[in-house]
């Protein structure tokens, strides 16, 4: 017989690791099926890589695609704006159903003002930076942000190779967030797969964007998401 416990021990564990499949790697001809496979396999957010052909060379998706995903899913939509002058389009993405809206510091002359603009529309505000931009570029808005995203490839294309030097940047931002006692998620985006995810988790990341590792898994999207979610949660 077990002795009755006379006191409770509270242990803080960071069990809240999130997986965010990037929908531009999905098969658009089967969008609803792909979303359903992500949901069933335990995805937490659906990541939307919005590119404008100006800030980055490629053009991908816009508010109409986000709105279609919103109708097909109950998961929060994690919208990553790789676009010039994001302040002009934030409202359109909020209306389309974005849960998180993340902007690049390279596109914002006043990052704290844009963070507040996003939050005033009822969305969580994310801030991010290119691999070549130092972590200190985010300092002005770090205490305000709900989410910080570290790009582990140069933005603009899906399917690029992970840059291992970004592990130190994740560690640096994790230390800054801890010093601020910030509850913000620290997300990583670019080349995240079964090998690189644990490295970023160890460095302090709590949310993981994944593209081809989920959607091009040989056993299908559901299996790809399930595997990465298991690795993220373990
Ligand atoms: Zn992204």
Tab-separated table of C-alpha atoms and ligand atoms in Angstrom:
chain	number	residue	atom	x	y	z
A	1	UNK	CA	0.000	0.000	0.000
A	2	UNK	CA	1.261	3.448	-0.917
A	3	UNK	CA	1.693	6.051	1.780
A	4	UNK	CA	-0.693	8.968	1.474
A	5	UNK	CA	1.056	12.003	0.047
A	6	UNK	CA	1.103	14.816	2.535
A	7	UNK	CA	2.300	17.517	0.208
A	8	UNK	CA	2.161	18.297	-3.469
A	9	UNK	CA	5.234	19.052	-5.467
A	10	UNK	CA	4.803	21.389	-8.390
A	11	UNK	CA	7.339	20.925	-11.098
A	12	UNK	CA	7.405	23.329	-14.007
A	13	UNK	CA	7.936	21.492	-17.255
A	14	UNK	CA	7.904	23.046	-20.682
A	15	UNK	CA	5.602	20.475	-22.280
A	16	UNK	CA	4.121	22.980	-24.668
A	17	UNK	CA	6.175	22.326	-27.799
A	18	UNK	CA	4.323	23.211	-30.953
A	19	UNK	CA	4.537	21.894	-34.486
A	20	UNK	CA	3.526	24.199	-37.339
A	21	UNK	CA	3.436	22.588	-40.814
A	22	UNK	CA	4.067	25.162	-43.540
A	23	UNK	CA	1.156	24.982	-45.946
A	24	UNK	CA	3.123	26.143	-48.990
A	25	UNK	CA	4.783	22.692	-48.968
A	26	UNK	CA	1.365	20.993	-49.139
A	27	UNK	CA	-0.417	19.719	-52.249
A	28	UNK	CA	-2.766	22.614	-53.075
A	29	UNK	CA	-4.983	20.343	-55.184
A	30	UNK	CA	-5.829	18.450	-51.962
A	31	UNK	CA	-5.702	21.315	-49.491
A	32	UNK	CA	-8.577	20.216	-47.226
A	33	UNK	CA	-7.198	16.657	-47.075
A	34	UNK	CA	-3.706	17.930	-46.232
A	35	UNK	CA	-5.090	20.130	-43.448
A	36	UNK	CA	-7.149	17.266	-42.081
A	37	UNK	CA	-4.052	15.005	-42.063
A	38	UNK	CA	-2.110	17.690	-40.147
A	39	UNK	CA	-4.892	18.073	-37.584
A	40	UNK	CA	-5.329	14.332	-37.004
A	41	UNK	CA	-1.569	13.869	-36.589
A	42	UNK	CA	-1.309	16.495	-33.844
A	43	UNK	CA	-0.210	19.712	-35.603
A	44	UNK	CA	-0.678	22.747	-33.362
A	45	UNK	CA	-0.632	25.630	-35.841
A	46	UNK	CA	-0.804	25.885	-39.620
A	47	UNK	CA	2.090	28.057	-40.819
A	48	UNK	CA	1.518	30.371	-43.793
A	49	UNK	CA	4.627	31.559	-45.662
A	50	UNK	CA	3.516	34.745	-47.398
A	51	UNK	CA	6.051	36.030	-49.977
A	52	UNK	CA	5.607	39.078	-52.172
A	53	UNK	CA	8.231	38.879	-54.933
A	54	UNK	CA	9.752	42.075	-53.524
A	55	UNK	CA	11.161	41.514	-50.025
A	56	UNK	CA	11.921	37.981	-51.232
A	57	UNK	CA	12.192	36.849	-54.861
A	58	UNK	CA	9.265	34.423	-54.784
A	59	UNK	CA	5.503	35.049	-54.769
A	60	UNK	CA	3.451	32.517	-52.801
A	61	UNK	CA	0.107	33.020	-51.047
A	62	UNK	CA	-2.036	35.894	-49.766
A	63	UNK	CA	-5.111	36.547	-47.631
A	64	UNK	CA	-7.422	34.503	-49.912
A	65	UNK	CA	-5.413	31.344	-49.219
A	66	UNK	CA	-5.347	32.096	-45.474
A	67	UNK	CA	-9.105	32.574	-45.519
A	68	UNK	CA	-9.577	29.213	-47.310
A	69	UNK	CA	-7.449	27.472	-44.647
A	70	UNK	CA	-9.479	29.188	-41.935
A	71	UNK	CA	-12.667	27.676	-43.350
A	72	UNK	CA	-11.031	24.225	-43.493
A	73	UNK	CA	-9.412	24.170	-40.035
A	74	UNK	CA	-9.922	25.030	-36.398
A	75	UNK	CA	-6.163	25.272	-35.772
A	76	UNK	CA	-4.619	28.721	-35.206
A	77	UNK	CA	-3.146	30.106	-38.414
A	78	UNK	CA	0.464	31.221	-38.001
A	79	UNK	CA	1.018	33.839	-40.700
A	80	UNK	CA	4.641	34.729	-41.540
A	81	UNK	CA	4.795	37.868	-43.667
A	82	UNK	CA	7.883	37.988	-45.887
A	83	UNK	CA	6.620	41.152	-47.532
A	84	UNK	CA	7.617	44.807	-47.848
A	85	UNK	CA	5.474	47.389	-46.009
A	86	UNK	CA	3.652	44.762	-43.915
A	87	UNK	CA	1.673	47.459	-42.079
A	88	UNK	CA	-0.452	47.897	-45.229
A	89	UNK	CA	-1.606	44.282	-45.248
A	90	UNK	CA	-1.830	43.276	-41.581
A	91	UNK	CA	-5.529	44.103	-41.342
A	92	UNK	CA	-6.342	41.982	-44.419
A	93	UNK	CA	-4.566	38.984	-42.900
A	94	UNK	CA	-6.283	39.532	-39.541
A	95	UNK	CA	-9.667	39.603	-41.301
A	96	UNK	CA	-8.730	36.448	-43.229
A	97	UNK	CA	-8.436	34.606	-39.900
A	98	UNK	CA	-4.792	34.845	-38.863
A	99	UNK	CA	-4.110	33.867	-35.259
A	100	UNK	CA	-0.464	34.944	-35.242
A	101	UNK	CA	1.014	37.551	-37.576
A	102	UNK	CA	4.813	37.692	-37.749
A	103	UNK	CA	6.731	40.527	-39.418
A	104	UNK	CA	10.389	40.870	-40.415
A	105	UNK	CA	12.398	43.528	-38.628
A	106	UNK	CA	14.090	44.276	-41.987
A	107	UNK	CA	10.701	45.519	-43.293
A	108	UNK	CA	9.683	47.634	-40.276
A	109	UNK	CA	11.006	51.127	-39.483
A	110	UNK	CA	9.170	51.064	-36.142
A	111	UNK	CA	8.885	47.453	-34.948
A	112	UNK	CA	7.127	48.157	-31.602
A	113	UNK	CA	4.424	50.168	-33.407
A	114	UNK	CA	3.708	47.299	-35.817
A	115	UNK	CA	3.626	44.790	-32.955
A	116	UNK	CA	0.984	46.931	-31.251
A	117	UNK	CA	-0.939	47.269	-34.536
A	118	UNK	CA	-1.107	43.457	-34.842
A	119	UNK	CA	-2.211	43.049	-31.212
A	120	UNK	CA	-4.860	45.780	-31.573
A	121	UNK	CA	-6.484	43.620	-34.285
A	122	UNK	CA	-6.830	40.727	-31.835
A	123	UNK	CA	-3.903	38.681	-33.155
A	124	UNK	CA	-0.729	37.480	-31.490
A	125	UNK	CA	2.274	39.446	-32.724
A	126	UNK	CA	5.431	37.763	-33.927
A	127	UNK	CA	8.784	39.286	-34.853
A	128	UNK	CA	11.463	37.700	-36.989
A	129	UNK	CA	14.783	38.304	-38.697
A	130	UNK	CA	16.847	37.008	-41.589
A	131	UNK	CA	19.916	34.811	-40.894
A	132	UNK	CA	22.266	37.742	-41.625
A	133	UNK	CA	20.484	40.111	-39.198
A	134	UNK	CA	21.870	40.127	-35.624
A	135	UNK	CA	19.573	39.126	-32.769
A	136	UNK	CA	19.989	42.610	-31.245
A	137	UNK	CA	17.839	44.013	-34.089
A	138	UNK	CA	14.786	42.642	-32.248
A	139	UNK	CA	15.591	44.229	-28.872
A	140	UNK	CA	13.172	47.179	-29.202
A	141	UNK	CA	10.147	44.857	-29.447
A	142	UNK	CA	11.306	41.718	-27.634
A	143	UNK	CA	9.367	42.411	-24.441
A	144	UNK	CA	6.167	43.177	-26.420
A	145	UNK	CA	6.169	40.226	-28.812
A	146	UNK	CA	4.032	37.116	-28.317
A	147	UNK	CA	6.264	35.121	-30.632
A	148	UNK	CA	9.849	35.340	-31.878
A	149	UNK	CA	10.744	33.494	-35.065
A	150	UNK	CA	14.308	32.620	-36.044
A	151	UNK	CA	14.867	31.911	-39.742
A	152	UNK	CA	17.223	28.958	-40.104
A	153	UNK	CA	17.442	29.443	-43.898
A	154	UNK	CA	17.404	32.572	-46.051
A	155	UNK	CA	13.725	33.355	-46.666
A	156	UNK	CA	12.271	33.023	-50.124
A	157	UNK	CA	12.054	29.355	-51.022
A	158	UNK	CA	10.753	26.111	-49.553
A	159	UNK	CA	13.079	23.097	-49.267
A	160	UNK	CA	16.352	24.806	-48.282
A	161	UNK	CA	19.123	23.368	-46.128
A	162	UNK	CA	19.249	24.191	-42.420
A	163	UNK	CA	21.990	26.642	-41.350
A	164	UNK	CA	23.648	25.180	-38.187
A	165	UNK	CA	25.056	28.596	-37.229
A	166	UNK	CA	21.492	29.623	-36.366
A	167	UNK	CA	21.571	27.355	-33.289
A	168	UNK	CA	23.652	29.996	-31.469
A	169	UNK	CA	21.153	32.689	-32.449
A	170	UNK	CA	18.303	30.644	-30.935
A	171	UNK	CA	20.335	30.257	-27.726
A	172	UNK	CA	21.019	34.007	-27.639
A	173	UNK	CA	17.337	34.919	-28.074
A	174	UNK	CA	16.256	32.235	-25.567
A	175	UNK	CA	18.560	33.846	-22.987
A	176	UNK	CA	17.122	37.293	-23.724
A	177	UNK	CA	13.519	36.027	-23.418
A	178	UNK	CA	14.348	34.295	-20.147
A	179	UNK	CA	15.975	37.464	-18.801
A	180	UNK	CA	12.776	39.363	-19.654
A	181	UNK	CA	10.665	36.559	-18.147
A	182	UNK	CA	8.817	36.571	-21.462
A	183	UNK	CA	6.287	33.788	-22.110
A	184	UNK	CA	6.705	34.267	-25.886
A	185	UNK	CA	7.139	31.197	-28.028
A	186	UNK	CA	10.500	30.916	-29.763
A	187	UNK	CA	9.837	29.447	-33.200
A	188	UNK	CA	12.273	28.203	-35.833
A	189	UNK	CA	11.626	28.089	-39.566
A	190	UNK	CA	13.690	26.541	-42.353
A	191	UNK	CA	15.115	23.066	-42.899
A	192	UNK	CA	13.488	21.628	-39.776
A	193	UNK	CA	13.339	17.833	-39.869
A	194	UNK	CA	13.875	14.821	-37.589
A	195	UNK	CA	17.619	15.603	-37.344
A	196	UNK	CA	17.545	19.394	-36.909
A	197	UNK	CA	14.465	19.725	-34.684
A	198	UNK	CA	16.173	18.265	-31.569
A	199	UNK	CA	19.130	20.667	-32.040
A	200	UNK	CA	16.812	23.678	-32.058
A	201	UNK	CA	14.784	22.336	-29.136
A	202	UNK	CA	17.967	21.936	-27.104
A	203	UNK	CA	18.915	25.525	-28.002
A	204	UNK	CA	15.615	26.773	-26.551
A	205	UNK	CA	13.074	26.753	-29.377
A	206	UNK	CA	9.486	25.854	-28.459
A	207	UNK	CA	7.734	25.958	-31.845
A	208	UNK	CA	8.863	24.302	-35.056
A	209	UNK	CA	7.871	25.102	-38.620
A	210	UNK	CA	8.279	22.187	-40.982
A	211	UNK	CA	7.726	21.905	-44.715
A	212	UNK	CA	8.937	18.997	-46.787
A	213	UNK	CA	9.705	16.803	-43.747
A	214	UNK	CA	5.958	16.740	-43.114
A	215	UNK	CA	4.364	17.015	-46.536
A	216	UNK	CA	6.862	14.962	-48.552
A	217	UNK	CA	7.203	12.121	-46.041
A	218	UNK	CA	7.264	8.804	-47.959
A	219	UNK	CA	4.380	7.483	-45.860
A	220	UNK	CA	2.295	10.627	-46.305
A	221	UNK	CA	1.626	13.907	-44.556
A	222	UNK	CA	-0.011	12.371	-41.481
A	223	UNK	CA	3.006	10.175	-40.777
A	224	UNK	CA	5.427	13.075	-41.326
A	225	UNK	CA	3.576	15.337	-38.907
A	226	UNK	CA	3.128	12.555	-36.335
A	227	UNK	CA	6.851	11.746	-36.334
A	228	UNK	CA	7.968	15.381	-35.915
A	229	UNK	CA	5.345	16.081	-33.261
A	230	UNK	CA	6.585	13.039	-31.334
A	231	UNK	CA	10.176	14.290	-31.565
A	232	UNK	CA	9.115	17.812	-30.505
A	233	UNK	CA	7.187	16.491	-27.499
A	234	UNK	CA	9.723	13.903	-26.322
B	1	LIG	ZN1	7.737	30.806	-42.323
